[in-house]
Short mmCIF file of C-alpha atoms in Angstrom, two decimals:
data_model
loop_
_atom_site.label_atom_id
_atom_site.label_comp_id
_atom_site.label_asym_id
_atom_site.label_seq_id
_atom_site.Cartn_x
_atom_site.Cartn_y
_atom_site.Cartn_z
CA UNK A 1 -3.48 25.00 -75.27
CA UNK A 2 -0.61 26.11 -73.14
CA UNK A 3 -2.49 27.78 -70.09
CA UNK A 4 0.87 29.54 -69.29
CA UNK A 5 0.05 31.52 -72.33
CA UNK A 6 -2.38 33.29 -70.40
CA UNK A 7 -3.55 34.39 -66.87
CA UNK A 8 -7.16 32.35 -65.75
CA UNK A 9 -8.77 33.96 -63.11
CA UNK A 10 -8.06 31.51 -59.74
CA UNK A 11 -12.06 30.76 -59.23
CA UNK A 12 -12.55 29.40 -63.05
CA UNK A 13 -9.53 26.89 -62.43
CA UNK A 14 -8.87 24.11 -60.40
CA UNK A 15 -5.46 22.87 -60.30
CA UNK A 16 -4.89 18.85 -60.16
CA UNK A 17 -1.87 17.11 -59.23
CA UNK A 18 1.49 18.81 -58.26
CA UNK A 19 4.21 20.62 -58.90
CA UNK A 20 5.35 20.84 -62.88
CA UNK A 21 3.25 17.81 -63.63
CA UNK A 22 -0.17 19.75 -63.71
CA UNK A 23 -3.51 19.49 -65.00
CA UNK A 24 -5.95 22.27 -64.41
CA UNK A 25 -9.72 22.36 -65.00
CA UNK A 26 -12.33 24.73 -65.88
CA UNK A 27 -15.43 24.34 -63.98
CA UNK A 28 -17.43 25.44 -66.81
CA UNK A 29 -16.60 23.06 -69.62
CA UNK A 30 -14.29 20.80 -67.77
CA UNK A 31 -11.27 20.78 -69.93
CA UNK A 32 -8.05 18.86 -68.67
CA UNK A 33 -4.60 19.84 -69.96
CA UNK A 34 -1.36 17.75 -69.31
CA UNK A 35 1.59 20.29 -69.26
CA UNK A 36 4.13 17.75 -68.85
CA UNK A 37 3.62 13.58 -68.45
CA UNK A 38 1.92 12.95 -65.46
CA UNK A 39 2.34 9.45 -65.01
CA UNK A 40 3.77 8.98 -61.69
CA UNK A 41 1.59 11.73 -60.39
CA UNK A 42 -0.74 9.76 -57.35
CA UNK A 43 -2.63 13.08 -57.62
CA UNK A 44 -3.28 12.73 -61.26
CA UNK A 45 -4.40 9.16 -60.76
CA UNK A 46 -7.10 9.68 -58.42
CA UNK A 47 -8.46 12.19 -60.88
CA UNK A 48 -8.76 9.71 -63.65
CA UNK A 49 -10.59 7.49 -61.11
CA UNK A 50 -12.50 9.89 -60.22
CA UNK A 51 -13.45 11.00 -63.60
CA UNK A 52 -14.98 7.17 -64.28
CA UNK A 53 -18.15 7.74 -63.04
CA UNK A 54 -20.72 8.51 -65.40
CA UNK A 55 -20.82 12.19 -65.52
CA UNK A 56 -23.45 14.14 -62.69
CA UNK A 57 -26.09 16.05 -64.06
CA UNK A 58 -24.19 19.36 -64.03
CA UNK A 59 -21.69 17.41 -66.57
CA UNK A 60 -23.86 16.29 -68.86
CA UNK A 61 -22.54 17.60 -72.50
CA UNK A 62 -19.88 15.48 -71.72
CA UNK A 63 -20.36 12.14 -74.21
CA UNK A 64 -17.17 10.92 -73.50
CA UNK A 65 -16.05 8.94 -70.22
CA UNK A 66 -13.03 6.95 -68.94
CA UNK A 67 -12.74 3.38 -69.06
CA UNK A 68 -10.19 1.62 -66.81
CA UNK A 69 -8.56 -1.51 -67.57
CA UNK A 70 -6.07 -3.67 -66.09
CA UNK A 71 -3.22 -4.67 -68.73
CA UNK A 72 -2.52 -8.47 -68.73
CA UNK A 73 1.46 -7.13 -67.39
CA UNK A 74 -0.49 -5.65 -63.99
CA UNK A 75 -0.52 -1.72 -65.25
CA UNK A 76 -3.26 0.36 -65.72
CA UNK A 77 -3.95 2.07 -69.00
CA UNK A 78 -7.06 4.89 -69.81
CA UNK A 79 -9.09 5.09 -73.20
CA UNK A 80 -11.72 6.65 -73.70
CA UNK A 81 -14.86 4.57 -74.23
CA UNK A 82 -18.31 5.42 -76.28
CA UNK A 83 -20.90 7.49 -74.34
CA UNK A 84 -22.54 5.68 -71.64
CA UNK A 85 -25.59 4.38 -71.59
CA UNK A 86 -26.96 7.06 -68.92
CA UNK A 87 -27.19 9.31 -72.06
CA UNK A 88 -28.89 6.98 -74.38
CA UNK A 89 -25.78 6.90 -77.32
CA UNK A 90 -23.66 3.60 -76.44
CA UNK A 91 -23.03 2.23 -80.02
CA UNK A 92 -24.26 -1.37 -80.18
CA UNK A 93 -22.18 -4.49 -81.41
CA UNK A 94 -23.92 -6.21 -84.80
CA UNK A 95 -23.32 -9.52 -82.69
CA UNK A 96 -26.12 -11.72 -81.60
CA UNK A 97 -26.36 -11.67 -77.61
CA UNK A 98 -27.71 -14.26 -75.49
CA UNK A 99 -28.71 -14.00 -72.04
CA UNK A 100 -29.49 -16.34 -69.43
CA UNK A 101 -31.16 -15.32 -66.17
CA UNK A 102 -33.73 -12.61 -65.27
CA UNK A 103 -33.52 -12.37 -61.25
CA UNK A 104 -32.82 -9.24 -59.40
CA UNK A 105 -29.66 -8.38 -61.53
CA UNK A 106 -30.42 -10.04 -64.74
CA UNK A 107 -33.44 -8.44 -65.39
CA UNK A 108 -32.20 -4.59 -65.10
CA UNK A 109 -29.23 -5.87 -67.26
CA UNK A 110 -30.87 -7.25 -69.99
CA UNK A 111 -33.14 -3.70 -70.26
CA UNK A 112 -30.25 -1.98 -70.49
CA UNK A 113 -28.57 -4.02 -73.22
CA UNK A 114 -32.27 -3.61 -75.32
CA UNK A 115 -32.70 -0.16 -74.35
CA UNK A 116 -28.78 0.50 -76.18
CA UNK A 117 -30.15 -1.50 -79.64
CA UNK A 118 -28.68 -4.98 -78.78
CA UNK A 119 -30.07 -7.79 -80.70
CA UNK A 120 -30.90 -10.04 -77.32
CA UNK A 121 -32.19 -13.23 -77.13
CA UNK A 122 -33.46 -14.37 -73.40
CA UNK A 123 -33.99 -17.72 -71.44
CA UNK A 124 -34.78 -17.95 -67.96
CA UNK A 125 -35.94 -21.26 -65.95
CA UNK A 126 -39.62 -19.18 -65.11
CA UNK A 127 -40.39 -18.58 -68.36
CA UNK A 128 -43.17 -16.17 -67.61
CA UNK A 129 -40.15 -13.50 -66.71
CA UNK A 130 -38.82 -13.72 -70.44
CA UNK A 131 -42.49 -12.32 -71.36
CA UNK A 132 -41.91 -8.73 -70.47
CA UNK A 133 -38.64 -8.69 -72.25
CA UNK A 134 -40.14 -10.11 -75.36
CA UNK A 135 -42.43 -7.31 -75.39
CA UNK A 136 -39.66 -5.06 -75.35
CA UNK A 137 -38.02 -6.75 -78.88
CA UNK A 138 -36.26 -9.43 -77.03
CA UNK A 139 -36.20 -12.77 -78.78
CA UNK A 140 -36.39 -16.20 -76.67
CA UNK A 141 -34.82 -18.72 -76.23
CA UNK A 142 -36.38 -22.68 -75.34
CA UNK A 143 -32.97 -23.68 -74.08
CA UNK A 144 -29.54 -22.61 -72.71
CA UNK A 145 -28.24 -24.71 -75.56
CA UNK A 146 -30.22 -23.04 -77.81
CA UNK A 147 -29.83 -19.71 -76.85
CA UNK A 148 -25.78 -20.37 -77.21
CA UNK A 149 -26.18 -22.17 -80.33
CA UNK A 150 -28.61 -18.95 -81.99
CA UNK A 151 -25.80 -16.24 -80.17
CA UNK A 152 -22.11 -14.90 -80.98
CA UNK A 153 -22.01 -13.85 -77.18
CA UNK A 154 -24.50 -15.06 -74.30
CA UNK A 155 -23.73 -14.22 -70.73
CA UNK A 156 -25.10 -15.86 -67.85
CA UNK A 157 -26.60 -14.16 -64.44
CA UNK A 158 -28.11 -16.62 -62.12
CA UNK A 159 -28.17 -17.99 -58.67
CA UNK A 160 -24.75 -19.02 -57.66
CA UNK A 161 -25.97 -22.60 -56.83
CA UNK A 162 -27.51 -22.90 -60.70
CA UNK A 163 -24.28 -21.77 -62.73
CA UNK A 164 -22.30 -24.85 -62.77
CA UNK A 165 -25.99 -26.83 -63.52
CA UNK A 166 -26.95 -24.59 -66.13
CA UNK A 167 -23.92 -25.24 -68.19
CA UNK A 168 -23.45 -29.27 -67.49
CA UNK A 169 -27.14 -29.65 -67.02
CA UNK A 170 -29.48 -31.42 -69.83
CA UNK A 171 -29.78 -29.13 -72.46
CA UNK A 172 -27.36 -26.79 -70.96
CA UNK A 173 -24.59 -24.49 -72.18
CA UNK A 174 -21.78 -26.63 -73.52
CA UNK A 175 -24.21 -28.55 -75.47
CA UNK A 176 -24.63 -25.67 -77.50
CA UNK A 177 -21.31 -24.54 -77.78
CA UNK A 178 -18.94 -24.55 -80.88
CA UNK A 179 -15.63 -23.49 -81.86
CA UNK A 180 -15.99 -19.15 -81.88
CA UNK A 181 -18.72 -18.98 -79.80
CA UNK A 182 -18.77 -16.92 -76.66
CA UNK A 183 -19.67 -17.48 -73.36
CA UNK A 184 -19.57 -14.68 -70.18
CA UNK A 185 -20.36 -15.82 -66.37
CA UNK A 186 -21.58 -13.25 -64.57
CA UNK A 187 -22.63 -15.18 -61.49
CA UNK A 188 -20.44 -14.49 -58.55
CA UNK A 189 -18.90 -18.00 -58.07
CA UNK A 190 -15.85 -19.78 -56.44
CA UNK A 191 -12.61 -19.14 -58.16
CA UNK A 192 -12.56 -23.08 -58.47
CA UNK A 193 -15.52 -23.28 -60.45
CA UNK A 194 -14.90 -20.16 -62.77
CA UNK A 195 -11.24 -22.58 -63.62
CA UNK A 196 -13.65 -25.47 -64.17
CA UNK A 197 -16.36 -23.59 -66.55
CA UNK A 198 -13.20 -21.93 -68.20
CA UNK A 199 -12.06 -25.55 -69.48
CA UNK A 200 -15.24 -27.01 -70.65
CA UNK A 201 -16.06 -24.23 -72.63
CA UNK A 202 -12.43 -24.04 -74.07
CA UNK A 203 -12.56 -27.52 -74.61
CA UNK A 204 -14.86 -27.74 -77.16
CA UNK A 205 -13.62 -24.75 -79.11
CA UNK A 206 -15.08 -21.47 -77.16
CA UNK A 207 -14.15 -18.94 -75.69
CA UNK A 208 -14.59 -18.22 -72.18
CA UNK A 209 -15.15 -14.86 -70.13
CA UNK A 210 -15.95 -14.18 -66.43
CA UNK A 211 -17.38 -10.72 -65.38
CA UNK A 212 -19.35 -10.68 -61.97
CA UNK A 213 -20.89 -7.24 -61.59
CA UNK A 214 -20.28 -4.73 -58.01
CA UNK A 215 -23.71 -3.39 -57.40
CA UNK A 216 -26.87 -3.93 -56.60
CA UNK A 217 -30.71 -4.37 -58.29
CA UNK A 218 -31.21 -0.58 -58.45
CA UNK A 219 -28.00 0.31 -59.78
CA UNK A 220 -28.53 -2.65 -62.22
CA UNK A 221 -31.91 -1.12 -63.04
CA UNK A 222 -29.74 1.95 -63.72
CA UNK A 223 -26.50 0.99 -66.06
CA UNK A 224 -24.15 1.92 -62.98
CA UNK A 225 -22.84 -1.17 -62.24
CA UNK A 226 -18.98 -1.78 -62.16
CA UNK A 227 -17.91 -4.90 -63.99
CA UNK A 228 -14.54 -7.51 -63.16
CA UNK A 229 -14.04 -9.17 -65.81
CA UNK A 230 -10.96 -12.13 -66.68
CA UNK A 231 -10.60 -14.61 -68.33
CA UNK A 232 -10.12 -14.27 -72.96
CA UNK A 233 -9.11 -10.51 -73.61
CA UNK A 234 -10.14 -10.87 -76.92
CA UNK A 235 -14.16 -11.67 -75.43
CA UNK A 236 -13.88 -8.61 -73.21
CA UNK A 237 -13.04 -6.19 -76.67
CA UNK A 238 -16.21 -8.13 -78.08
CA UNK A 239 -17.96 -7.37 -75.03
CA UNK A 240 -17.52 -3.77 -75.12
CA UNK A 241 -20.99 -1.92 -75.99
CA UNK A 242 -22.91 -4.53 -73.86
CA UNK A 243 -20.19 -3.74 -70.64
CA UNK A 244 -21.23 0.27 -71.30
CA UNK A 245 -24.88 -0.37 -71.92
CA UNK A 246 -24.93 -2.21 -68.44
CA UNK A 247 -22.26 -0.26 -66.23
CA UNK A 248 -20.51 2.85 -65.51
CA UNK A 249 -16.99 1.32 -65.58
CA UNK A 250 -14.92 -2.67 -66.32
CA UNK A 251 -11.99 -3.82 -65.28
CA UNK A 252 -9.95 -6.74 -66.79
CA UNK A 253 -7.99 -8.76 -64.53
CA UNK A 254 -6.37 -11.36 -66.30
CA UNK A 255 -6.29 -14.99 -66.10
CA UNK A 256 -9.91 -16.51 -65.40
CA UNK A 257 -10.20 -16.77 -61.61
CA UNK A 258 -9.40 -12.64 -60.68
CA UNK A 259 -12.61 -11.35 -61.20
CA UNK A 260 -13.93 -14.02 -59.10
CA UNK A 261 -11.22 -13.51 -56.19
CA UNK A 262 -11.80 -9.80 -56.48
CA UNK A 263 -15.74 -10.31 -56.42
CA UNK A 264 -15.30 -11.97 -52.85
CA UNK A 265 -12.71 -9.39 -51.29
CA UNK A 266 -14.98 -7.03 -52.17
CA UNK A 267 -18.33 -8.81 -51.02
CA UNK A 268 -16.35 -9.15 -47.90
CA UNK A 269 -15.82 -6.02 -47.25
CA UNK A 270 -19.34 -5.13 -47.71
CA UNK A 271 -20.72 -7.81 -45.90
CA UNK A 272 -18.53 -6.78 -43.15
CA UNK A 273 -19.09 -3.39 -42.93
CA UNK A 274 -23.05 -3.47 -43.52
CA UNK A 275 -22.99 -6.33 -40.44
CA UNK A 276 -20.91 -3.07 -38.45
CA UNK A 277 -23.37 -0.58 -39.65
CA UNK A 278 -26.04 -3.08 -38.11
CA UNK A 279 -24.22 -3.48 -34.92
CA UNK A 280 -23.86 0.36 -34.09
CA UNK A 281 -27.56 1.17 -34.99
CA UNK A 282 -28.41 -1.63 -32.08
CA UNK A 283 -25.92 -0.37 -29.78
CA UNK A 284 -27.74 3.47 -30.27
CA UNK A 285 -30.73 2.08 -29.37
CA UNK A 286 -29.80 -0.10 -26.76
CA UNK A 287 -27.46 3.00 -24.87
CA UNK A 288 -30.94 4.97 -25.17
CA UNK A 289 -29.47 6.86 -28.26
CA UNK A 290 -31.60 8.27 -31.31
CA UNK A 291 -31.32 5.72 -34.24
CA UNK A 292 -32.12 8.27 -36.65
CA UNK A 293 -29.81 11.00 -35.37
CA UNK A 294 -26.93 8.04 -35.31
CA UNK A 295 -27.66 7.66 -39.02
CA UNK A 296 -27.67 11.54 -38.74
CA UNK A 297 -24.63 12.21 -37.93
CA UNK A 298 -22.90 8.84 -39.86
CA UNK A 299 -23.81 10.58 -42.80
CA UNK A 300 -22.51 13.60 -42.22
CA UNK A 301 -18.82 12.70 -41.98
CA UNK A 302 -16.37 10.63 -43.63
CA UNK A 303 -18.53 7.69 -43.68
CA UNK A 304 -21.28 9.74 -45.82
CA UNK A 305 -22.34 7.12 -48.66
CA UNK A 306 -25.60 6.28 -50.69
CA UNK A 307 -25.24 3.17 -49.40
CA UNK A 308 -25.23 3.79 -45.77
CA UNK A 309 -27.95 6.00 -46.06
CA UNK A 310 -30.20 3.99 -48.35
CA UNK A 311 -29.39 0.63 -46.10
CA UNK A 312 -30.20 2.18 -42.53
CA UNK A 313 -32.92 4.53 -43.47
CA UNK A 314 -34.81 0.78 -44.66
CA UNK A 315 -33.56 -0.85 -41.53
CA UNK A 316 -35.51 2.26 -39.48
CA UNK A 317 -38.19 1.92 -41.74
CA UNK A 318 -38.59 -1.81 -41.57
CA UNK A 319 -38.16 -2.40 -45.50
CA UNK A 320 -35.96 -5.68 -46.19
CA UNK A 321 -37.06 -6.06 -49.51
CA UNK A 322 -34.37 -7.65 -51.32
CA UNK A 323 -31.67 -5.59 -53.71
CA UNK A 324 -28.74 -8.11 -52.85
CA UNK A 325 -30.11 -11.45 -51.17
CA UNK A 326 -28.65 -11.71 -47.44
CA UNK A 327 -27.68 -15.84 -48.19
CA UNK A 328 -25.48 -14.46 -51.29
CA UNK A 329 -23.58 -12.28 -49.03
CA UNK A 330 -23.05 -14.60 -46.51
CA UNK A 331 -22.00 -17.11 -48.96
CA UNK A 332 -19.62 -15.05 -50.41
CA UNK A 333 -17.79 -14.14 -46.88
CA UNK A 334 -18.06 -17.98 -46.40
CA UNK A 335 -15.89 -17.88 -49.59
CA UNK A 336 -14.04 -15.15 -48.64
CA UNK A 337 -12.29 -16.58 -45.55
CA UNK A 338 -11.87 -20.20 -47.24
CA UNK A 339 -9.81 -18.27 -49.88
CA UNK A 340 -7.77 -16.53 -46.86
CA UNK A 341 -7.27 -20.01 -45.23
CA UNK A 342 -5.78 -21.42 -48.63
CA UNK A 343 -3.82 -18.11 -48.81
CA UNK A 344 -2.33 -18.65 -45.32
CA UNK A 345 -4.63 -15.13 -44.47
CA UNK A 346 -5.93 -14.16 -41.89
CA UNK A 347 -9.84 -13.01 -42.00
CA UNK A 348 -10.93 -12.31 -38.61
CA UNK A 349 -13.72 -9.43 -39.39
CA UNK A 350 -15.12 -11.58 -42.01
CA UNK A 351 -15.44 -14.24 -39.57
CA UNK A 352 -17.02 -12.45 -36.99
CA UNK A 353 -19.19 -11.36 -39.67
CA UNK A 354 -19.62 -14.50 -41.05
CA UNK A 355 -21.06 -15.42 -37.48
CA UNK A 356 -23.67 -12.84 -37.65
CA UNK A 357 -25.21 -13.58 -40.97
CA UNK A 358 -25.35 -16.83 -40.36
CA UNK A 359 -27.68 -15.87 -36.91
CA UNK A 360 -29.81 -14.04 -39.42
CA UNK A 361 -30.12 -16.73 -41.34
CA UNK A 362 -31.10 -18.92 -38.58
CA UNK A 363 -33.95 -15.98 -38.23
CA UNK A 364 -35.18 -16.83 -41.41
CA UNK A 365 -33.75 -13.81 -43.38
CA UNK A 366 -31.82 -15.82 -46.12
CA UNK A 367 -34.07 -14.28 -48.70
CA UNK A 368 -34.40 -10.71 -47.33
CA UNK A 369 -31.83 -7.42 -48.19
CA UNK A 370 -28.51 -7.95 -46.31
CA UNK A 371 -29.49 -5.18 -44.51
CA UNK A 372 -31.54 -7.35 -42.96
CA UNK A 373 -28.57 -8.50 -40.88
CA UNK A 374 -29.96 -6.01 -38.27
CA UNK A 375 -32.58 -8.46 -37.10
CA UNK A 376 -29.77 -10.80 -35.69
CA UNK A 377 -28.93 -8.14 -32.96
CA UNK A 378 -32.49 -7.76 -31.70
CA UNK A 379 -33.31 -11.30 -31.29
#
């Protein structure tokens, strides 16, 4: 409806975006209308990003969300997807789909994908983890191979060491693949590797996906992860309910290799900014400063994030239980500034970063939270 047919009282709308190219909003049943096109409106575009979270509890009649995906030409085009899986109504594909690892992300992933009606058959190298998921209506799998050969789509989540083993490997992944059959790496790995597993699984007739995931255990636990996916477009379509059972938004990137560069810029940034995080709750305590009234503060201003809070309120508490291993992170900024050095890029706050992690490493906190860098400035 055309709102200039009538006269909304100021506190029930919100106006987005400006001048002719408008959108307004009612805060009661959150209705968007586009007077005009608002395509070039930067205004209007943060909106849409904005509205691709899964909705907050005071929005949740809405069964609709936004779904954001990179066009093979570099623009960005909106759709709406099905409801997300925080309401319990994602529509599941009638293909069979495999899934290889049950560690910190795996497992919450694989829940999800169940919970949402997928038909999911499960191998991990500890069998005793697939147990659980059986119990739950999962089926298993003796063998990668197998588990591709019994599958139209299996995805892989594993140790970044393990992904290039688990499809070479005796009994591995391209043993059991055939012309049609799908196969997603969700590992974060070299962009090197993602090209490599790209051709052998092409080679023999399949088709090849990579979507490494932005998140952590919890918010894999949750279905709020944010997938990258690149590689066959056609894979990502097929992917669809399984990418809404397990997160709150995907993005497709293109050739086979983006997702992966992406994955590292943005594990770089992380690892960089949880390492500065680190550094100022030392330097609080070390200036005879409150640690807690630091963190305080920190979240009280621009800074404010779940993440920040969550992360330092462990550190003060002692709790470096693992949601994203400290060795993966520090990998991935190892990555990180071997991609800028082949770029002709500069990376000096990873590498300072780098530095740091690798001291906490040396302290014998590969396998504890990343927040755990911490412990490398009290030593």
């Amino acid at each position: 409806k055309d709102l200039t047919d009538s006269d909304p009282e100021p506190s029930t709308v919100e106006r987005l975006g400006s001048g002719s190219d408008s959108a307004f909003k009612w805060e009661s049943s959150v209705v968007v209308v586009f007077l005009q096109p608002v395509k070039d409106d930067p205004h209007f575009h943060h909106f849409l990003l904005s509205q691709s979270e899964k909705p907050a509890s005071s929005l949740e009649p809405i069964s609709k969300r936004l779904k954001i995906i990179e066009e093979d030409s570099g623009s960005t085009s909106i759709q709406a997807a099905d409801s997300t899986a925080i309401n319990g109504s994602v529509t599941p594909t009638d293909k069979r789909i495999g899934f290889l690892g049950l560690g910190l992300m795996g497992s919450g992933i694989v829940s999800n994908l169940l919970k949402m009606g997928h038909v999911v058959t499960v191998w991990n190298r500890t069998a005793e983890k697939c147990d659980l998921f059986i119990q739950e209506g999962a089926r298993l799998g003796r063998t990668p191979a197998e588990v591709v050969s019994m599958c139209d789509i299996t995805f892989s989540c594993v140790d970044p060491k393990a992904a290039r083993d688990l499809v070479l490997g005796p009994s591995g992944v391209l043993q059991g693949i055939r012309p049609g059959k799908c196969y997603v790496e969700m590992s974060t790995v070299d962009p090197e590797t993602i090209t490599e597993l790209s051709q052998l699984v092409t080679s023999r007739g399949g088709r090849f996906l990579e979507a490494p995931v932005a998140g952590s255990q919890q918010l894999s636990n949750d279905g709020m992860l944010v997938i990258l996916a690149a590689g066959d477009r056609t894979v990502y379509e097929d992917c669809s309910s399984c990418f809404q059972a397990m997160g709150k938004t995907s993005f497709f990137l293109g050739e086979a290799g983006n997702a992966a560069r992406m994955m590292l810029i943005l594990n770089m940034v992380q690892g960089s900014f949880m390492a500065t995080v680190a550094e100022g709750l030392t330097l609080a305590q070390a200036t005879g400063q409150s640690q807690q009234t630091f963190l305080d503060i920190l979240c009280q201003g621009q800074m404010a994030s779940t993440f920040v809070d969550q992360k330092c309120q462990n550190i003060l508490q002692g709790n470096f239980k693992p949601d994203y291993y400290l060795k993966h992170i520090q990998k991935d900024l190892r990555l990180a500034i071997s991609m800028g050095d082949m770029a002709n890029h500069p990376t000096p706050m990873a590498a300072a970063a780098n530095e740091v992690y690798k001291r906490a490493k040396a302290l014998d906190q590969s396998d504890n939270d990343i927040s755990a860098v911490y412990r490398a400035y009290i030593h």
